[in-house]
CSV table of C-alpha atoms in Angstrom, one decimal:
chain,number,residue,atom,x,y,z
Y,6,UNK,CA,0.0,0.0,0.0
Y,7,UNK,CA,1.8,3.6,-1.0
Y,8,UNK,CA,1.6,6.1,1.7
Y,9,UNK,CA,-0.8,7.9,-0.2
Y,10,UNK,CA,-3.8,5.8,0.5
Y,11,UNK,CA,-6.0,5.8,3.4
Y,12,UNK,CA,-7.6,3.7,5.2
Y,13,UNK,CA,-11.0,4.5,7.1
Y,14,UNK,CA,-14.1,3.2,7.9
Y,15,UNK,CA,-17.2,5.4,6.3
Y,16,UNK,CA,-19.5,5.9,8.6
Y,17,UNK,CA,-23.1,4.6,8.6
Y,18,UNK,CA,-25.4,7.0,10.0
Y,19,UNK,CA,-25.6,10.6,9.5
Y,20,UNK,CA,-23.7,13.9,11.0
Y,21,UNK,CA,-22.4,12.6,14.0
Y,22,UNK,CA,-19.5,14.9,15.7
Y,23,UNK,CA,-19.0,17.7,17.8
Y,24,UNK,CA,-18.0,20.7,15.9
Y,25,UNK,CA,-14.7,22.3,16.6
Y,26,UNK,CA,-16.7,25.5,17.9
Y,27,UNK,CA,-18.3,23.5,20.6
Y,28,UNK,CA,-15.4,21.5,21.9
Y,29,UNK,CA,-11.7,20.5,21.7
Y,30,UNK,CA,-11.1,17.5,19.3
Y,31,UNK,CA,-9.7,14.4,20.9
Y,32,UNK,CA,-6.6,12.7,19.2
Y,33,UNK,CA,-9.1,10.2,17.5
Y,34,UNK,CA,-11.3,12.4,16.2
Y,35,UNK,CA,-8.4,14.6,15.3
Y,36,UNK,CA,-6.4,11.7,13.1
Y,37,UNK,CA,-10.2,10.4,11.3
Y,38,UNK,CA,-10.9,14.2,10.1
Y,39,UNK,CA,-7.3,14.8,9.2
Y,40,UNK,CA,-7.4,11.8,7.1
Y,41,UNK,CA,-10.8,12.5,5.4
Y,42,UNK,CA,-9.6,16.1,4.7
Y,43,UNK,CA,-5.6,14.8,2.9
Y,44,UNK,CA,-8.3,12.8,0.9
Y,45,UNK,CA,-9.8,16.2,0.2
Y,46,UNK,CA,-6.4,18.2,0.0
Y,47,UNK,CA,-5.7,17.5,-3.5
Y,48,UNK,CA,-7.6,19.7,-6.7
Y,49,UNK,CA,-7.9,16.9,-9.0
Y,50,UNK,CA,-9.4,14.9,-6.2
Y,51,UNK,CA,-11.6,17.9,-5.0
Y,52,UNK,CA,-13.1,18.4,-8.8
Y,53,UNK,CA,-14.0,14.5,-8.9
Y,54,UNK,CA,-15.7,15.0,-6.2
Y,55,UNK,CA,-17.7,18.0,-7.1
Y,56,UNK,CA,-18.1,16.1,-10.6
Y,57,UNK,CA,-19.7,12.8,-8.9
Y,58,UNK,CA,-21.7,15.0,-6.5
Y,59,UNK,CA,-23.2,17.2,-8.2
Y,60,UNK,CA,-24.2,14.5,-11.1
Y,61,UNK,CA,-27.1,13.6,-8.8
Y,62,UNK,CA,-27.1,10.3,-8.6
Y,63,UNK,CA,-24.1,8.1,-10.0
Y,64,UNK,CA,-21.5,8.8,-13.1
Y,65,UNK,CA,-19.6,6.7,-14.9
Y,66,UNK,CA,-15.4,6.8,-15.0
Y,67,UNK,CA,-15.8,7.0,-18.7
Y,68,UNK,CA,-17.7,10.5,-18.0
Y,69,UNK,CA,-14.8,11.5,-15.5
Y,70,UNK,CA,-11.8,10.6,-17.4
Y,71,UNK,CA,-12.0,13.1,-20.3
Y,72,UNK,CA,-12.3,15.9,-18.2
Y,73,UNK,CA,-8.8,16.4,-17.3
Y,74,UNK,CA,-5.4,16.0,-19.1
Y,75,UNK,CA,-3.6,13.2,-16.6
Y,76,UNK,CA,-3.8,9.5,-17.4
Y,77,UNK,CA,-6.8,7.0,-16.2
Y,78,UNK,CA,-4.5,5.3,-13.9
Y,79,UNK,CA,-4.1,9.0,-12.2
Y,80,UNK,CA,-7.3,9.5,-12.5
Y,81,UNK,CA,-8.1,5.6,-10.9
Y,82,UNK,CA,-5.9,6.5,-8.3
Y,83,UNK,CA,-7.2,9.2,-7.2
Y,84,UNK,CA,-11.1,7.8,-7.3
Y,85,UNK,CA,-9.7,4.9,-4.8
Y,86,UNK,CA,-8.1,7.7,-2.4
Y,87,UNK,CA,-12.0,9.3,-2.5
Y,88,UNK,CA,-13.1,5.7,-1.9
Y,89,UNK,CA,-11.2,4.9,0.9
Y,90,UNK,CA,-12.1,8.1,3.2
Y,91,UNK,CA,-15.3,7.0,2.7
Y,92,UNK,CA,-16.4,10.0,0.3
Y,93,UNK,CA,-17.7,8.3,-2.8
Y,94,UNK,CA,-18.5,4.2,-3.4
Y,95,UNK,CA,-18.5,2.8,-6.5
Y,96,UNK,CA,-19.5,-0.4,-8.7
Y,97,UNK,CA,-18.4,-2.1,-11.8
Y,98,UNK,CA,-20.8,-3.0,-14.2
Y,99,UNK,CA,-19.4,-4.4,-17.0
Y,100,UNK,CA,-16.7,-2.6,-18.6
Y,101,UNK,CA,-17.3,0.1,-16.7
Y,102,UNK,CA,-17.4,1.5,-13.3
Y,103,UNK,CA,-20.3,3.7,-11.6
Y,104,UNK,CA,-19.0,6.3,-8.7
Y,105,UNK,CA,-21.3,8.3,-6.5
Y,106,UNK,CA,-21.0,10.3,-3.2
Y,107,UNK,CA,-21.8,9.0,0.0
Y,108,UNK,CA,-23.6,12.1,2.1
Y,109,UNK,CA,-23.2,10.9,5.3
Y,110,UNK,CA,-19.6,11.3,5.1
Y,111,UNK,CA,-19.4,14.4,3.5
Y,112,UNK,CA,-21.9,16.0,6.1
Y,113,UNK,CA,-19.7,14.6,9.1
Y,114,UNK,CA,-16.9,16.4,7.7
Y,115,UNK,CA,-18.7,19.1,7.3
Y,116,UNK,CA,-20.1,19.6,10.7
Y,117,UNK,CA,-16.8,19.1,12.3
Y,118,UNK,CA,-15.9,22.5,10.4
Y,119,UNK,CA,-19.0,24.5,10.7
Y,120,UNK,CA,-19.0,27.3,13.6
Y,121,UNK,CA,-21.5,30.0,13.6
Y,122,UNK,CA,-20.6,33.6,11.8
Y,123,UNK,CA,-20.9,36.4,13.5
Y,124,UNK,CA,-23.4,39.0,12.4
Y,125,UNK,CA,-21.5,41.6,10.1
Y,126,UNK,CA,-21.4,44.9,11.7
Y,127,UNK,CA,-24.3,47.2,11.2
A,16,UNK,CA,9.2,28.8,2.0
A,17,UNK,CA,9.1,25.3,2.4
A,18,UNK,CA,6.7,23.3,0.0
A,19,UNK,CA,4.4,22.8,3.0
A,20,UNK,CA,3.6,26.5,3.7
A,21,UNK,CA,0.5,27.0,2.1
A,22,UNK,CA,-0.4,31.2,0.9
A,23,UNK,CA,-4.1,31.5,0.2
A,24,UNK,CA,-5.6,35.1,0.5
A,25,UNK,CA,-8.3,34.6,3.1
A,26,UNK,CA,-11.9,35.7,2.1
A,27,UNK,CA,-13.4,38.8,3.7
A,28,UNK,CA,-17.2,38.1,3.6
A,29,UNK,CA,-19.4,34.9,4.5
A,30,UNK,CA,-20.3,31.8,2.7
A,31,UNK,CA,-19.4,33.1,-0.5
A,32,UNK,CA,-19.1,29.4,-2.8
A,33,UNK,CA,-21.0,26.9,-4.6
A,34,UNK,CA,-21.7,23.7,-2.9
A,35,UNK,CA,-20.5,20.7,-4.5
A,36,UNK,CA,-23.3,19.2,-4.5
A,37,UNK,CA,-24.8,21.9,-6.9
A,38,UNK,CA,-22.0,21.7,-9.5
A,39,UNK,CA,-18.8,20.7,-10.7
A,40,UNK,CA,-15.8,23.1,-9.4
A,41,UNK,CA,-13.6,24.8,-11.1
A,42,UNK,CA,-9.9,24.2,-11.1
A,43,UNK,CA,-9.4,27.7,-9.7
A,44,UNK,CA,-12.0,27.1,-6.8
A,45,UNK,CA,-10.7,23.3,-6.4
A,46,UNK,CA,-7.6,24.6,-6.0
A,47,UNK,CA,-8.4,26.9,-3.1
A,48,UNK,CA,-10.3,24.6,-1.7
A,49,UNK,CA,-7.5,22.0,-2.0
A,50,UNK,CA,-5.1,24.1,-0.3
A,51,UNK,CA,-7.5,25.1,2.5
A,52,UNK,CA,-7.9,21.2,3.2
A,53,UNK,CA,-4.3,20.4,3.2
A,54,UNK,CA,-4.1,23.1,6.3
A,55,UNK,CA,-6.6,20.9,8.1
A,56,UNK,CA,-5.4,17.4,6.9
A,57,UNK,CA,-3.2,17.2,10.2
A,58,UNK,CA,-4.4,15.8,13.5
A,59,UNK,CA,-2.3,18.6,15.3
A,60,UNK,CA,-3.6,21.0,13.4
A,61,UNK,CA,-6.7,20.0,13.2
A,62,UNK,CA,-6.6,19.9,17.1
A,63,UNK,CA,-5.0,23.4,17.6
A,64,UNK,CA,-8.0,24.6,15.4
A,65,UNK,CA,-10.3,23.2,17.5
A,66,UNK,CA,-9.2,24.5,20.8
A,67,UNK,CA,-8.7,27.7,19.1
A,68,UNK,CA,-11.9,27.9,17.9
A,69,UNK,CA,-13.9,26.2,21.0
A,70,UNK,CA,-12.1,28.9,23.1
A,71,UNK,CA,-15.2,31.0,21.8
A,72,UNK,CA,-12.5,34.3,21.7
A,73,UNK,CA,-9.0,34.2,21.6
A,74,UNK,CA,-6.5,31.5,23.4
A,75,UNK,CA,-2.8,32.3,24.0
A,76,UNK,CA,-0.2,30.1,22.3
A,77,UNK,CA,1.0,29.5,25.8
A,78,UNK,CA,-2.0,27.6,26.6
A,79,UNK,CA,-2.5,25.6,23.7
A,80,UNK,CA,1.8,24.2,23.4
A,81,UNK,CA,1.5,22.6,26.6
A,82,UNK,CA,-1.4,20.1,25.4
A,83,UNK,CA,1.3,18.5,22.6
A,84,UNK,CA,3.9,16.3,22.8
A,85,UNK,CA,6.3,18.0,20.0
A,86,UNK,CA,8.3,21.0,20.5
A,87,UNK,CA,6.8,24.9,20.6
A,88,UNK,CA,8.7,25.4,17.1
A,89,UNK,CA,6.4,22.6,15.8
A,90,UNK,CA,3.5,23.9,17.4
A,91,UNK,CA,4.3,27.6,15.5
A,92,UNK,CA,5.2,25.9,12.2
A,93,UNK,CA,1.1,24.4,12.3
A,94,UNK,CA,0.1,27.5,14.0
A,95,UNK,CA,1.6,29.2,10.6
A,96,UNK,CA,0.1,26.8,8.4
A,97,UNK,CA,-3.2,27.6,9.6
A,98,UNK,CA,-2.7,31.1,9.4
A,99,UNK,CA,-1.4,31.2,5.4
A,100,UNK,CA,-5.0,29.2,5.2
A,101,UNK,CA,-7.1,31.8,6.5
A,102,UNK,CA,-8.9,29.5,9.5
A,103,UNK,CA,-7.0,31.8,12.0
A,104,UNK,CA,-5.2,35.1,12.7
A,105,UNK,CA,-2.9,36.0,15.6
A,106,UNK,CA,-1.5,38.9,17.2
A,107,UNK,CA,1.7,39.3,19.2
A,108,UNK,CA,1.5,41.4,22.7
A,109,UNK,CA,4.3,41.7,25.1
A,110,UNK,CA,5.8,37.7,25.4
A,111,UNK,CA,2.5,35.4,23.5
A,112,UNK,CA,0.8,35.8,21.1
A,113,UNK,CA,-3.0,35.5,20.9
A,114,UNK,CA,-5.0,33.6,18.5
A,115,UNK,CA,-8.2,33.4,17.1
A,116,UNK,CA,-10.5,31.7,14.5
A,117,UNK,CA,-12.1,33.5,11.3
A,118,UNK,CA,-15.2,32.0,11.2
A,119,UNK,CA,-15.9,33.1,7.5
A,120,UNK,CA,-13.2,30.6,6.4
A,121,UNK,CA,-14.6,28.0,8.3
A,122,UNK,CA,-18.1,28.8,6.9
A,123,UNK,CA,-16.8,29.2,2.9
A,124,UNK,CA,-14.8,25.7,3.3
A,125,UNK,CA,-17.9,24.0,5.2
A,126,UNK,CA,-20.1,25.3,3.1
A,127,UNK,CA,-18.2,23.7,-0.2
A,128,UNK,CA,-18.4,20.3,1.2
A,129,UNK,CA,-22.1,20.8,2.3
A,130,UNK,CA,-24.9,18.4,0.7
A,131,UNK,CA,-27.8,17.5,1.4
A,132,UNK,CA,-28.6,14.5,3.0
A,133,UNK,CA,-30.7,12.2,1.9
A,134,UNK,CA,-34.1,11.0,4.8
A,135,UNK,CA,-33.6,7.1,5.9
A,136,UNK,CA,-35.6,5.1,4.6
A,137,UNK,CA,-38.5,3.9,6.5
C-alpha cells in the first residue's frame, strides 16, 4: 500500500461529531478528520468529487476521465483515495465502473468544520 | 518557504461558494479549496484549530503548546500553516501571542463540502 492511501471506515449514519466550535477535538477524532480532509487536500481529487456529486445520482469513469489531461491510472488513483475516506462508493458493471458520493460522510466532515458567523457589523 | 507553507488570500465576507453538490468546481475554486484542506489534513492542526476555535474568543499560544507532545517550534510551524490558510489570525502582545478563529473561512470551506442528505428510509 503507498503512503498515499488511506484507510478509514465510512461511517453509517448521518452527521455525528462535535463541531470544533463547541469543543476540543480528541486525538481520534483529530487523526479520522485529518485523514478524510488529505483525501480532500488534493484539486484533481476535489473536482471529482464536485463532478460525482453534483451528477445527482451516479456517473460513470468514462464521464470522469475526459475531463482532465492526466492519465486513467491517475485518475483511478485518485477515485480509490475518494473511496477509501469514505467520500464516494463505487460499482463495476461491465466494462465500466459507476461512482457516487456517499452524504453521510461528507456531512460529518462538514459539521466538524461548521462554527456559527458572526453577524456583520451594522 | 518550504513546500508545506500554504499562501491563500483569506476571504473577507461569508459563505461566499457553490456547494458541491450543486455543480462541478472549477480548477481555480478546487484549488483553493485543496489548499484550505491540506491546512486541516493534520491531527495537530486539526486539534489546535479546535481548541482555538472552541475557546469562543482568543487563546494564548502558551495555553495551547503545553497540550502537545512535539516542540513549541512545531507547534508555531502548524500554527503558521493555519494562518497562510485563512482559518486563524494571531497577534503578538508583550511575550504570547494570541490567536483566534475566522469563522468566515470555516463557513466558505464548510459550506463547499455541504450536501444534502438524503431522509432514511422507512
Amino acid at each position: 500500500m503507498s503512503k498515499q492511501e488511506i484507510t478509514l471506515t465510512p461511517v453509517s449514519g448521518g452527521a455525528c461529531c462535535t463541531p470544533i466550535s463547541d469543543a476540543a477535538l480528541d486525538p481520534a477524532a483529530a487523526a479520522e478528520g485529518a485523514g478524510v480532509f488529505k483525501a480532500l487536500a488534493d484539486p484533481i481529487r476535489l473536482r471529482l468529487l464536485s463532478m460525482i456529486t453534483s451528477a445527482g445520482g451516479e456517473i460513470c469513469v468514462c464521464d470522469l476521465t475526459p475531463q482532465f489531461a492526466v492519465s486513467g491510472p491517475t485518475i483511478s488513483h485518485h477515485l480509490k483515495v475518494l473511496r477509501e475516506a469514505g467520500l464516494v462508493d463505487c460499482e463495476r458493471r461491465g466494462t465500466w465502473v459507476y461512482y457516487w458520493s456517499v452524504p453521510q460522510r461528507l456531512e460529518w466532515i462538514a459539521t466538524l468544520i461548521t462554527t456559527p458567523v458572526p453577524a456583520p457589523l451594522s
